[in-house]
Coordinates of C-alpha atoms in Angstrom, one line a residue:
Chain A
X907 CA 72.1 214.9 200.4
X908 CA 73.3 213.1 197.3
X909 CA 73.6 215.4 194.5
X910 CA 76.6 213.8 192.5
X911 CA 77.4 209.5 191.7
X912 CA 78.9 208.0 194.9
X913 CA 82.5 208.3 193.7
X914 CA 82.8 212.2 193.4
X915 CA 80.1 212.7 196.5
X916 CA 82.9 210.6 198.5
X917 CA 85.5 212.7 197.1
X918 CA 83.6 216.1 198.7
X919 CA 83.0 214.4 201.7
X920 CA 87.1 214.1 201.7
X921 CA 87.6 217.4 201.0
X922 CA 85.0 218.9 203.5
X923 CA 87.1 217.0 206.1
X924 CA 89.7 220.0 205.8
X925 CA 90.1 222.6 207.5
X926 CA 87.9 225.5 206.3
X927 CA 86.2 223.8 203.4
X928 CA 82.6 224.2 203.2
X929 CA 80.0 221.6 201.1
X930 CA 80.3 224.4 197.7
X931 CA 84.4 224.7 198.6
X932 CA 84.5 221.1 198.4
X933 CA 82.3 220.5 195.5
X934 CA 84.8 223.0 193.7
X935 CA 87.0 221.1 194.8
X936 CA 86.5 217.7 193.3
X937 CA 85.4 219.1 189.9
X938 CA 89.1 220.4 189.7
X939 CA 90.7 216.9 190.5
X940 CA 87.9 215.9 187.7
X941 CA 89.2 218.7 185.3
X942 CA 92.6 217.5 185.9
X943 CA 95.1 215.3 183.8
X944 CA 95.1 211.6 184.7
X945 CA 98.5 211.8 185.8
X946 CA 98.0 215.0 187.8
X947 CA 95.1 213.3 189.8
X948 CA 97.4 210.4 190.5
X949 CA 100.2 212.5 191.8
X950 CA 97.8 214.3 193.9
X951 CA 96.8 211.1 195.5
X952 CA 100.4 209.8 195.7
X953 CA 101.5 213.0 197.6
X954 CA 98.8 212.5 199.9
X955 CA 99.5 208.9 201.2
X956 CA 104.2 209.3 200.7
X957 CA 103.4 212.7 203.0
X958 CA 101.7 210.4 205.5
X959 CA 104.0 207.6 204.9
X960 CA 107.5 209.0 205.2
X961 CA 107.1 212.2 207.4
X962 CA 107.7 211.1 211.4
X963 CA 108.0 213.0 214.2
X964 CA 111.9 213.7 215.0
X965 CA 113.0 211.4 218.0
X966 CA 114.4 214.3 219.9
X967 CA 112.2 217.5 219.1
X968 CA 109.0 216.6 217.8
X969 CA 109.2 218.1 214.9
X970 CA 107.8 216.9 212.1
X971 CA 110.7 215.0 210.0
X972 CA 111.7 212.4 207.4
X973 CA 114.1 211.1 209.1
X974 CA 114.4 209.7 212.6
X975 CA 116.3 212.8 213.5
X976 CA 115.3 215.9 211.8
X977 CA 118.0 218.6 210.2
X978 CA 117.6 220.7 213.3
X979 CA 118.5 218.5 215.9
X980 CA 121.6 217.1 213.4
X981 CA 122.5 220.6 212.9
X982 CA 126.1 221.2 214.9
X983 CA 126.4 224.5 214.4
X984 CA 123.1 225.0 216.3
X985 CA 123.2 226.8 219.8
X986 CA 122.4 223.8 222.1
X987 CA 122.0 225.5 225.2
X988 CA 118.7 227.2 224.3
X989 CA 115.3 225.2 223.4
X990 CA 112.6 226.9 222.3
X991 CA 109.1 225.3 223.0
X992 CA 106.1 225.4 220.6
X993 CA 102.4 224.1 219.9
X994 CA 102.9 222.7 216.3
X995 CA 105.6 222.6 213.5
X996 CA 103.9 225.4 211.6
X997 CA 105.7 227.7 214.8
X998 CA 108.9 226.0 214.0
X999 CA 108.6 226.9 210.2
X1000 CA 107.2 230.6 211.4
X1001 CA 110.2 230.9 213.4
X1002 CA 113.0 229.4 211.2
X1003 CA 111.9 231.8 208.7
X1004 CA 112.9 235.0 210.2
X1005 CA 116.6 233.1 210.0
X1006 CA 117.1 235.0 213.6
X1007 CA 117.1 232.2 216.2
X1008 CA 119.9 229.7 215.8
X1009 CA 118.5 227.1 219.0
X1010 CA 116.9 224.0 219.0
X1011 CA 113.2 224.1 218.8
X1012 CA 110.9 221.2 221.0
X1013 CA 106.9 220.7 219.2
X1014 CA 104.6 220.0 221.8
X1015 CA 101.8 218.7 219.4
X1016 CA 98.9 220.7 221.2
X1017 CA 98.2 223.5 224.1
X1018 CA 97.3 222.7 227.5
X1019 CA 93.2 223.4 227.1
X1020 CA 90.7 221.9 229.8
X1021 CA 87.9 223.1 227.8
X1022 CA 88.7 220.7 224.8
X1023 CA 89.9 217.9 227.7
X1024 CA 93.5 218.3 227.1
X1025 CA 95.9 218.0 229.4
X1026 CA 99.2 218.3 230.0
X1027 CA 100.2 214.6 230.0
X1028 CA 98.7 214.6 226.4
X1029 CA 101.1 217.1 225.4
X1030 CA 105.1 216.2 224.7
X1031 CA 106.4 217.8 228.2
X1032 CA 107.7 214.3 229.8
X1033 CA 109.8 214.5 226.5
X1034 CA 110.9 218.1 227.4
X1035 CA 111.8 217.4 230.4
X1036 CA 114.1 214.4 229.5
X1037 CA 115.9 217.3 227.7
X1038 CA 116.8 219.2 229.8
X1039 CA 119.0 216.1 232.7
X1040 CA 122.2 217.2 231.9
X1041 CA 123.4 220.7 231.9
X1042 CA 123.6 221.7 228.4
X1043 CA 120.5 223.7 228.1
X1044 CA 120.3 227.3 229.5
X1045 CA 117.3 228.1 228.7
X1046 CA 113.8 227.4 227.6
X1047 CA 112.1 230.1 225.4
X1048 CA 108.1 228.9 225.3
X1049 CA 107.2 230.7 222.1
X1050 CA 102.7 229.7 222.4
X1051 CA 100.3 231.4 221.2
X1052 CA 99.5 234.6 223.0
X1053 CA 95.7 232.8 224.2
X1054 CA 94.2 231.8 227.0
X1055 CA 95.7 228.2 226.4
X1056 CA 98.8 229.2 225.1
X1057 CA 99.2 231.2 228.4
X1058 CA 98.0 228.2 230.5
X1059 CA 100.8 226.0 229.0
X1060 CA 103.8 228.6 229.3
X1061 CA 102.5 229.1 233.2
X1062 CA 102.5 225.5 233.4
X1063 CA 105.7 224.8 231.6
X1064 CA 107.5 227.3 233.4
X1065 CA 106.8 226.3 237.0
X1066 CA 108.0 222.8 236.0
X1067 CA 111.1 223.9 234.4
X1068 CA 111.9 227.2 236.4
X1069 CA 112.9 224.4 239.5
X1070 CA 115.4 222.8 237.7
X1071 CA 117.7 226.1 237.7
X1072 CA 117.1 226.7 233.5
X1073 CA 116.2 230.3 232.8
X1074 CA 112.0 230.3 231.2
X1075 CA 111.1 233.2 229.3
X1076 CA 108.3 234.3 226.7
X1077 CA 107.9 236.3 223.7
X1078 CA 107.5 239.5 223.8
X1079 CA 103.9 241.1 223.7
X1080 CA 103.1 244.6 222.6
X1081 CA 101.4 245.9 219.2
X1082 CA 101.9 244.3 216.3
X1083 CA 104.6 245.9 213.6
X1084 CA 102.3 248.0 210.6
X1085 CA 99.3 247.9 213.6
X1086 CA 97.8 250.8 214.4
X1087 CA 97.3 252.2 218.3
X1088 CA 93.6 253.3 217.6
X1089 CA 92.6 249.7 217.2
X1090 CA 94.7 247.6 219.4
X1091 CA 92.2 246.2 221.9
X1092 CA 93.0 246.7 225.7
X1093 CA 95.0 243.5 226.7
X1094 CA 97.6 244.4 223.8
X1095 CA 97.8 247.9 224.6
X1096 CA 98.0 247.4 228.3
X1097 CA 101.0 244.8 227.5
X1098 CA 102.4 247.0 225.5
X1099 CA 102.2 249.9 227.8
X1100 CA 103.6 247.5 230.3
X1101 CA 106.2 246.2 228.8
X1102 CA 107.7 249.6 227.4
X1103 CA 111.3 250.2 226.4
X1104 CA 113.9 253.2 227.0
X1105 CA 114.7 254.2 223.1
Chain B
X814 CA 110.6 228.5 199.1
X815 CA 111.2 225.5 201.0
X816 CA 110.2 225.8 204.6
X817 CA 109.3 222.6 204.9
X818 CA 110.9 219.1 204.1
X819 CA 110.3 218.0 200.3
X820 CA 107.4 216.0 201.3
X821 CA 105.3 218.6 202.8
X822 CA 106.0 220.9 200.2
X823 CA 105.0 218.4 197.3
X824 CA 101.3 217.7 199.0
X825 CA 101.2 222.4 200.0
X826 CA 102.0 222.7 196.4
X827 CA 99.0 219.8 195.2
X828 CA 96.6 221.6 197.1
X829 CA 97.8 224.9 196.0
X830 CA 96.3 223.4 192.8
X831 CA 93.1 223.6 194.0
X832 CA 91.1 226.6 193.1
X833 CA 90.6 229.3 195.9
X834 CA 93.9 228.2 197.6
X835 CA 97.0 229.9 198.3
X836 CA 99.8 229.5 199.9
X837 CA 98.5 229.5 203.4
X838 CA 95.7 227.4 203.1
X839 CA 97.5 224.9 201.6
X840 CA 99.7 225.0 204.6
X841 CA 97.2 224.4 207.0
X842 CA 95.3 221.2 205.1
X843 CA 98.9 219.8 204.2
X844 CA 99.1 219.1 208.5
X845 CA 95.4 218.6 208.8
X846 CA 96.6 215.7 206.6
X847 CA 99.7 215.0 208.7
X848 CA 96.9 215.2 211.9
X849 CA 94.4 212.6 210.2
X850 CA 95.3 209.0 211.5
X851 CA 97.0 206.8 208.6
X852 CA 93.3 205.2 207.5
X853 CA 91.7 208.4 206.6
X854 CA 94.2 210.0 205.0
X855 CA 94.7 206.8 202.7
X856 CA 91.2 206.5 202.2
X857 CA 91.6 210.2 201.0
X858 CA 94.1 209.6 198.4
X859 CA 92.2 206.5 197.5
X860 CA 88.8 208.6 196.8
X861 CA 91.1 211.0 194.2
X862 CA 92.6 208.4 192.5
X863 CA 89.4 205.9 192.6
X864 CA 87.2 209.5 191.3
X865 CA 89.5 210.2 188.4
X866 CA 89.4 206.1 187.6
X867 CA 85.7 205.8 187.7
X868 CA 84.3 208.8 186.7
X869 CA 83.7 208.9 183.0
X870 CA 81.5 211.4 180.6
X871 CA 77.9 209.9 179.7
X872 CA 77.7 208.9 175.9
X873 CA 75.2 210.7 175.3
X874 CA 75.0 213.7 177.3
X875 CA 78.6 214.6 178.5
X876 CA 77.6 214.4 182.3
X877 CA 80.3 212.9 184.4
X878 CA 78.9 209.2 184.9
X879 CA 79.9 206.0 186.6
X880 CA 78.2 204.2 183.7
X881 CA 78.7 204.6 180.0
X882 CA 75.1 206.3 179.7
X883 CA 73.9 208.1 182.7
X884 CA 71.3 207.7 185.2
X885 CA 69.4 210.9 183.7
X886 CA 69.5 209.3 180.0
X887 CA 68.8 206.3 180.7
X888 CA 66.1 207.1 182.3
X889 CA 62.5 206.4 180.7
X890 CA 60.2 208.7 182.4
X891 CA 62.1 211.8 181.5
X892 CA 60.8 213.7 178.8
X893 CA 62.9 213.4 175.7
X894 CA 61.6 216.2 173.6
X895 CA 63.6 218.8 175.5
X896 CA 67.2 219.3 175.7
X897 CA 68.9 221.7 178.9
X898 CA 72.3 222.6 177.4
X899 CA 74.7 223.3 180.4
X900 CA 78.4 224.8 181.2
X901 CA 79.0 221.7 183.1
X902 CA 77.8 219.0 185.5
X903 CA 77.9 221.5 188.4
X904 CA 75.0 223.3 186.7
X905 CA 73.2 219.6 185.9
X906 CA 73.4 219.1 189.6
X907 CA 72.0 222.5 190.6
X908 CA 69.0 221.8 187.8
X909 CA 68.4 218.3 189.5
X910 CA 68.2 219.9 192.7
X911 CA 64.9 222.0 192.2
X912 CA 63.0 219.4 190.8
X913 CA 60.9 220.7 188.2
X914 CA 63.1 219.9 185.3
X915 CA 62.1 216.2 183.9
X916 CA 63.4 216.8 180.4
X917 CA 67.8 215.7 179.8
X918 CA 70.8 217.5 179.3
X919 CA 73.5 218.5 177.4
X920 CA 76.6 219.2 179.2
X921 CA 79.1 221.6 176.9
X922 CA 81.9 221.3 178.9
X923 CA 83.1 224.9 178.5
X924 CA 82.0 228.3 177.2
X925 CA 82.8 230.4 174.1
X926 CA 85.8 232.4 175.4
X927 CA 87.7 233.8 172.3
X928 CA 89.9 236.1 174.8
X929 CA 91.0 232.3 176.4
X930 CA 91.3 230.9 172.8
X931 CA 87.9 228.5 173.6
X932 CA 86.0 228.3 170.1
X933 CA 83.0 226.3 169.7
X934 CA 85.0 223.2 168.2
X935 CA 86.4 222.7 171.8
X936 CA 83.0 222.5 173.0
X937 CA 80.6 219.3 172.9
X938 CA 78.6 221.5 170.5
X939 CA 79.2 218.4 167.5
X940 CA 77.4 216.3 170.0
X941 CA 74.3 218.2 170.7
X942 CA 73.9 218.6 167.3
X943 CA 74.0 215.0 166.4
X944 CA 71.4 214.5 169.5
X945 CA 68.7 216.3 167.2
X946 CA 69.0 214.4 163.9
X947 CA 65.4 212.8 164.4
X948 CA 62.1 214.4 165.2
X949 CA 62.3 214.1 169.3
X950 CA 64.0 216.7 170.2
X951 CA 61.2 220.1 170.1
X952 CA 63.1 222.4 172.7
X953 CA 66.5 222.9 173.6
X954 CA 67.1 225.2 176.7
X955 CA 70.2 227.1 176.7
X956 CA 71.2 227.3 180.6
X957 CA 74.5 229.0 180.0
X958 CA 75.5 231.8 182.6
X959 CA 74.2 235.3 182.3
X960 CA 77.6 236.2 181.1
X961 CA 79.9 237.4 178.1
X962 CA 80.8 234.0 177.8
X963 CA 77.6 232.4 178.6
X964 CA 75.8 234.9 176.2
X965 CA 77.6 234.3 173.4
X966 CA 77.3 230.6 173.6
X967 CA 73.9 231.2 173.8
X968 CA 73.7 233.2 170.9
X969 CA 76.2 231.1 169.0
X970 CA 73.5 227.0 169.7
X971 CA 70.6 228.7 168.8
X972 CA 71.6 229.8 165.2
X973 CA 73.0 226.6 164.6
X974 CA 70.4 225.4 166.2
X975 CA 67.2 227.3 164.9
X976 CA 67.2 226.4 161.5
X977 CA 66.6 222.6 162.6
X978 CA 63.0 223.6 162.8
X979 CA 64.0 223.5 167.0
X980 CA 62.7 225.6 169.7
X981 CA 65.7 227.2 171.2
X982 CA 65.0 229.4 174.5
X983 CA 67.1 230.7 177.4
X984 CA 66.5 231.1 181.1
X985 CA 64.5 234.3 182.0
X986 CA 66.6 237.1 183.1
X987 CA 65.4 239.3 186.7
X988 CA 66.2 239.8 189.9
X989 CA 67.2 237.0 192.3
X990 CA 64.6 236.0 194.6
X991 CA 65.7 238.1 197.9
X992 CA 67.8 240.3 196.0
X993 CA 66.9 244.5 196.5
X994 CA 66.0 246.5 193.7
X995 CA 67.9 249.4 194.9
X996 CA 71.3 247.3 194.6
X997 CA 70.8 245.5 191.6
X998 CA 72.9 246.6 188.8
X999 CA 71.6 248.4 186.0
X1000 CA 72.0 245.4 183.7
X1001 CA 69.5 243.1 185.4
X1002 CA 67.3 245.9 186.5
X1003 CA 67.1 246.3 182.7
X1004 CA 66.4 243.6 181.6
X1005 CA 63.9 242.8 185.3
X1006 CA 62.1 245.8 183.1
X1007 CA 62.1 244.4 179.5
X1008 CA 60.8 240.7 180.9
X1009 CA 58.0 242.5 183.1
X1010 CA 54.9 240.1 183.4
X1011 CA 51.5 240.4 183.8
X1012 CA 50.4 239.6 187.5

């Protein structure tokens, strides 16, 4: 369908390629960047392509950075002895904000998901691994998602790494804080139940 | 707040600029970005900058255009004695799409909106007018919104218009095909009343 002139129909083809965005989203979408200052639309497009052009991946962690080596990993005041694994840098940002865990973090750009042909050896494990030769780190929190595939890849992980004498653990599960007992499904409440404290 | 490194949060904060976006949103197409391979996410940053270059307002008509006059006023088999006066070229496009319309439009860019301090001068009301000086023009169609705004717009064109000897109407007013009677609101069940027909 070819509602709009070429120009702004390739412009809500770009936007439909995001996550979430529908054809009307879209359409919205690119009549804003229309409705916007020349110099806006510009900066817009500039952000795009410097965002692509100067953020890497951090040598060490995976992270995304812009600089070989990302803040994190140059951080000496860091605890170097504990590495906590996640999917994507949007966990590492999750996580830095609570300002609680003072370790290094390792991105390992995906789950393990068989369904979606993904396995491990597409995943940043060899890198891991490399991290852990000498005998600085302790121990490996693998902070997943609580999924099928987030479980898949912390079972994984942790028979790989358990071997090598480094403690594995996992976040906690149980209900969420502000959730409500009447509607936590089974698997949460079970977890919780299992996974109760002594107050 | 800066969780991320500075370019990250420049492109979050250019699509926060997008309507219907907030924060979170914005953080999840920022790394869609990040995941698109360096092609596609040029080419995306291209199709802003090449849209805002490219895409002009027709001469004649306001509509956005990739040509000084527009496909829909240049063309010779549309009817030139009526005029469809629009918000903008989202509503051109939504005409276009049933159609039935062969006549041309008018896009105002904007509605009356004294509470956002939009009079008619801000509008392309100087260049409707202008479009009626000779004897072609019989009809224009006011296709504003069925709102406050859109009402008083409405009201506003056709007595300015009117007087020109011109047929000035509006799009009926009813219930929207598939709507229920029983939840429409007592405005258009109203006016569904007042417009009855005979069947």
């Amino acid at each position: 369908m070819s509602e709009f002139i070429a120009p702004l129909e390739r412009l809500i083809d770009k936007f439909r390629s995001l996550p979430g965005v529908g054809y009307k989203t879209a359409v919205r979408m690119a009549f804003s960047v229309l409705d916007m200052n020349a110099e806006d639309a510009l900066d817009f497009a500039d952000a795009i392509a410097e965002a692509k052009k100067v953020i890497v991946h951090c040598k060490i962690c995976q992270n995304i950075s812009d600089s070989e080596i990302c803040p994190v990993c140059m951080d000496e005041s860091r605890d170097r002895s504990v590495i906590c694994v996640v999917e994507s840098s949007k966990e590492v940002a999750a996580i830095e904000r609570i300002r609680e865990y003072n370790g290094l973090f390792h991105v390992l750009g995906g789950l393990i998901s068989p369904i979606d042909g993904i396995g491990p050896e597409r995943l940043k494990i060899k890198e891991l691994i490399s991290r852990l030769g000498d005998d600085t780190v302790k121990e490996v929190i693998v902070a997943t998602n609580p999924s099928v595939e987030g479980e898949a890849t912390a079972m994984y992980l942790s028979k790989l790494i358990r071997p090598l004498g480094i403690k594995t653990t996992r976040l906690a599960y149980g209900l969420p804080a502000g959730g409500e007992l009447e509607y936590a499904d089974d698997v949460t409440l079970f977890r919780a139940l299992e996974g109760r404290r002594e107050i």
